[in-house]
PDB file of C-alpha atoms in Angstrom:
ATOM      1  CA  MET A 444      88.044  -3.197  18.357  1.00 46.00           C
ATOM      2  CA  LYS A 445      90.610  -4.402  20.814  1.00 46.00           C
ATOM      3  CA  LEU A 446      89.887  -5.388  24.375  1.00 47.00           C
ATOM      4  CA  ASN A 447      93.161  -4.646  26.079  1.00 48.00           C
ATOM      5  CA  TYR A 448      94.394  -2.572  28.986  1.00 45.00           C
ATOM      6  CA  LEU A 449      97.482  -0.524  29.647  1.00 44.00           C
ATOM      7  CA  GLN A 450      97.118  -1.178  33.364  1.00 44.00           C
ATOM      8  CA  ARG A 451      97.943  -4.835  33.874  1.00 50.00           C
ATOM      9  CA  PHE A 452      96.242  -4.989  37.262  1.00 53.00           C
ATOM     10  CA  LEU A 453      92.817  -4.675  35.577  1.00 60.00           C
ATOM     11  CA  ALA A 454      91.863  -8.264  34.863  1.00 63.00           C
ATOM     12  CA  SER A 455      88.334  -7.844  33.599  1.00 71.00           C
ATOM     13  CA  GLY A 456      86.704  -5.532  31.125  1.00 76.00           C
ATOM     14  CA  GLU A 457      84.117  -5.203  28.414  1.00 81.00           C
ATOM     15  CA  ALA A 458      84.159  -3.414  25.055  1.00 83.00           C
ATOM     16  CA  HIS A 459      81.134  -2.475  22.924  1.00 86.00           C
ATOM     17  CA  LEU A 460      81.044  -1.637  19.229  1.00 88.00           C
ATOM     18  CA  THR A 461      77.831  -0.348  17.599  1.00 88.00           C
ATOM     19  CA  SER A 462      77.136  -0.020  13.869  1.00 87.00           C
ATOM     20  CA  PRO A 463      75.451   2.970  12.289  1.00 85.00           C
ATOM     21  CA  ALA A 464      71.674   2.635  11.994  1.00 84.00           C
ATOM     22  CA  LEU A 465      70.668   0.233   9.207  1.00 84.00           C
ATOM     23  CA  ILE A 466      67.341   0.190   7.354  1.00 82.00           C
ATOM     24  CA  GLN A 467      65.445  -2.856   6.146  1.00 80.00           C
ATOM     25  CA  SER A 468      68.145  -5.398   5.486  1.00 86.00           C
ATOM     26  CA  SER A 469      67.762  -7.990   2.759  1.00 84.00           C
ATOM     27  CA  ALA A 470      67.272 -11.688   3.484  1.00 87.00           C
ATOM     28  CA  THR A 471      70.945 -12.275   2.661  1.00 90.00           C
ATOM     29  CA  CYS A 472      72.327  -9.560   4.950  1.00 91.00           C
ATOM     30  CA  ARG A 473      75.533 -10.729   6.677  1.00 93.00           C
ATOM     31  CA  ILE A 474      78.369  -9.287   8.706  1.00 94.00           C
ATOM     32  CA  PHE A 475      81.937 -10.567   8.404  1.00 95.00           C
ATOM     33  CA  PHE A 476      84.843  -9.944  10.736  1.00 94.00           C
ATOM     34  CA  TRP A 477      88.180 -11.405  11.743  1.00 94.00           C
ATOM     35  CA  TYR A 478      88.707 -12.223  15.405  1.00 90.00           C
ATOM     36  CA  TYR A 479      91.530 -13.292  17.687  1.00 88.00           C
ATOM     37  CA  PHE A 480      90.104 -14.820  20.829  1.00 84.00           C
ATOM     38  CA  TYR A 481      92.277 -16.321  23.538  1.00 81.00           C
ATOM     39  CA  ALA A 482      90.494 -16.862  26.842  1.00 79.00           C
ATOM     40  CA  LEU A 483      91.093 -18.666  30.097  1.00 76.00           C
ATOM     41  CA  TYR A 484      87.536 -18.765  31.392  1.00 77.00           C
ATOM     42  CA  LYS A 485      84.239 -19.826  29.859  1.00 77.00           C
ATOM     43  CA  THR A 486      82.743 -16.526  31.002  1.00 80.00           C
ATOM     44  CA  GLU A 487      84.876 -14.636  28.457  1.00 83.00           C
ATOM     45  CA  PHE A 488      82.981 -14.045  25.233  1.00 87.00           C
ATOM     46  CA  ILE A 489      82.209 -12.272  21.979  1.00 89.00           C
ATOM     47  CA  TYR A 490      78.495 -11.633  21.330  1.00 91.00           C
ATOM     48  CA  VAL A 491      76.862 -10.138  18.248  1.00 93.00           C
ATOM     49  CA  TYR A 492      73.270  -8.990  18.437  1.00 90.00           C
ATOM     50  CA  PHE A 493      70.891  -6.560  16.798  1.00 88.00           C
ATOM     51  CA  ASP A 494      68.826  -3.879  18.469  1.00 86.00           C
ATOM     52  CA  SER A 495      65.716  -2.667  16.655  1.00 81.00           C
ATOM     53  CA  GLY A 496      64.903  -0.106  19.318  1.00 74.00           C
ATOM     54  CA  HIS A 497      61.387  -1.543  19.563  1.00 70.00           C
ATOM     55  CA  GLN A 498      62.056  -4.296  22.056  1.00 64.00           C
ATOM     56  CA  THR A 499      63.366  -4.221  25.603  1.00 63.00           C
ATOM     57  CA  ALA A 500      65.776  -7.066  24.851  1.00 74.00           C
ATOM     58  CA  CYS A 501      68.217  -7.273  21.961  1.00 83.00           C
ATOM     59  CA  THR A 502      68.277 -10.343  19.715  1.00 85.00           C
ATOM     60  CA  GLU A 503      71.459 -12.396  19.912  1.00 87.00           C
ATOM     61  CA  ILE A 504      72.647 -13.684  16.530  1.00 90.00           C
ATOM     62  CA  PHE A 505      76.198 -14.926  17.277  1.00 90.00           C
ATOM     63  CA  ARG A 506      78.114 -16.126  20.338  1.00 90.00           C
ATOM     64  CA  LEU A 507      81.643 -17.322  21.071  1.00 86.00           C
ATOM     65  CA  GLU A 508      82.607 -18.350  24.588  1.00 84.00           C
ATOM     66  CA  GLY A 509      85.757 -19.773  26.107  1.00 75.00           C
ATOM     67  CA  ASP A 510      89.057 -20.381  24.349  1.00 68.00           C
ATOM     68  CA  HIS A 511      89.335 -20.435  20.546  1.00 69.00           C
ATOM     69  CA  GLU A 512      93.099 -20.903  20.180  1.00 74.00           C
ATOM     70  CA  LYS A 513      95.749 -18.293  19.557  1.00 78.00           C
ATOM     71  CA  SER A 514      95.029 -17.566  15.905  1.00 84.00           C
ATOM     72  CA  TRP A 515      93.018 -15.211  13.722  1.00 91.00           C
ATOM     73  CA  ARG A 516      89.745 -16.645  12.409  1.00 91.00           C
ATOM     74  CA  ARG A 517      87.014 -15.285  10.169  1.00 94.00           C
ATOM     75  CA  ALA A 518      83.414 -15.113  11.370  1.00 93.00           C
ATOM     76  CA  GLU A 519      80.322 -14.882   9.203  1.00 95.00           C
ATOM     77  CA  VAL A 520      77.121 -13.847  10.972  1.00 94.00           C
ATOM     78  CA  VAL A 521      73.815 -14.076   9.117  1.00 93.00           C
ATOM     79  CA  ILE A 522      71.570 -11.165  10.053  1.00 91.00           C
ATOM     80  CA  GLY A 523      68.803 -11.898   7.574  1.00 89.00           C
ATOM     81  CA  ARG A 524      65.725  -9.839   6.786  1.00 88.00           C
ATOM     82  CA  ILE A 525      64.850  -7.111   9.276  1.00 86.00           C
ATOM     83  CA  GLN A 526      62.096  -4.717   8.255  1.00 83.00           C
ATOM     84  CA  ASN A 527      62.722  -1.998  10.826  1.00 82.00           C
ATOM     85  CA  ARG A 528      65.602   0.293  11.558  1.00 84.00           C
ATOM     86  CA  PHE A 529      68.243  -1.520  13.613  1.00 87.00           C
ATOM     87  CA  LYS A 530      71.843  -1.452  14.817  1.00 89.00           C
ATOM     88  CA  VAL A 531      74.296  -4.300  15.112  1.00 91.00           C
ATOM     89  CA  ARG A 532      76.224  -4.446  18.372  1.00 91.00           C
ATOM     90  CA  ILE A 533      79.343  -6.467  19.141  1.00 91.00           C
ATOM     91  CA  VAL A 534      80.379  -7.033  22.751  1.00 90.00           C
ATOM     92  CA  GLY A 535      83.624  -8.572  23.960  1.00 86.00           C
ATOM     93  CA  ARG A 536      84.375  -9.460  27.591  1.00 85.00           C
ATOM     94  CA  ARG A 537      87.533 -10.750  29.200  1.00 80.00           C
ATOM     95  CA  GLU A 538      88.243 -11.678  32.816  1.00 80.00           C
ATOM     96  CA  SER A 539      91.973 -12.361  32.991  1.00 76.00           C
ATOM     97  CA  THR A 540      95.112 -10.353  32.385  1.00 73.00           C
ATOM     98  CA  ILE A 541      96.422 -12.728  29.699  1.00 75.00           C
ATOM     99  CA  ALA A 542      93.175 -13.101  27.750  1.00 77.00           C
ATOM    100  CA  ALA A 543      92.965 -11.346  24.381  1.00 80.00           C
ATOM    101  CA  ILE A 544      90.001 -10.409  22.226  1.00 82.00           C
ATOM    102  CA  ASP A 545      90.634  -8.519  18.979  1.00 85.00           C
ATOM    103  CA  LEU A 546      88.345  -7.765  16.022  1.00 88.00           C
ATOM    104  CA  ASP A 547      89.401  -6.503  12.599  1.00 91.00           C
ATOM    105  CA  ASP A 548      88.022  -5.904   9.087  1.00 92.00           C
ATOM    106  CA  ILE A 549      84.342  -5.680  10.007  1.00 92.00           C
ATOM    107  CA  SER A 550      82.158  -5.514   6.893  1.00 92.00           C
ATOM    108  CA  PHE A 551      78.493  -5.827   5.940  1.00 91.00           C
ATOM    109  CA  GLU A 552      77.221  -7.589   2.826  1.00 91.00           C
ATOM    110  CA  ASN A 553      73.774  -7.128   1.248  1.00 86.00           C
ATOM    111  CA  CYS A 554      72.727  -4.723   4.008  1.00 83.00           C
ATOM    112  CA  TYR A 555      71.461  -1.260   3.255  1.00 71.00           C
ATOM    113  CA  ILE A 556      73.464   1.234   5.294  1.00 54.00           C
ATOM    114  CA  GLN A 557      71.854   4.653   5.427  1.00 54.00           C
ATOM    115  CA  GLY A 558      74.156   7.665   5.522  1.00 51.00           C
ATOM    116  CA  ARG A 559      72.041   9.748   7.900  1.00 49.00           C
ATOM    117  CA  VAL A 560      69.347   8.142   9.979  1.00 51.00           C
ATOM    118  CA  GLU A 561      68.056   9.368  13.303  1.00 57.00           C
ATOM    119  CA  ASP A 562      69.397   7.232  16.106  1.00 53.00           C
ATOM    120  CA  PHE A 563      66.943   5.511  18.333  1.00 51.00           C
TER     121      PHE A 563
END
């Protein structure tokens, strides 16, 4: 996922990435990803949350806001035990033309990923 624009006059924007539906994760379920996050404002962010489809609000499990230097870093997000079907969503938002938010090598560990599950 890369939050970038070809038109330089667009300063702000938001990108969303959603996982396939997951079923009953184990207690040690985690997601790993590499991120590059250079921001000018504290309102620029990367959020990770899960959506079980049973609640009106999603549950936030990871948050980065503001500047985190101009370098690639690895994030580990503990999802933990979820007994229902759910999806993991990652949202990135930038508000300046020189800000950069990039994600790479997203992987799940100890999470059961179903090949074909009805979306909710």
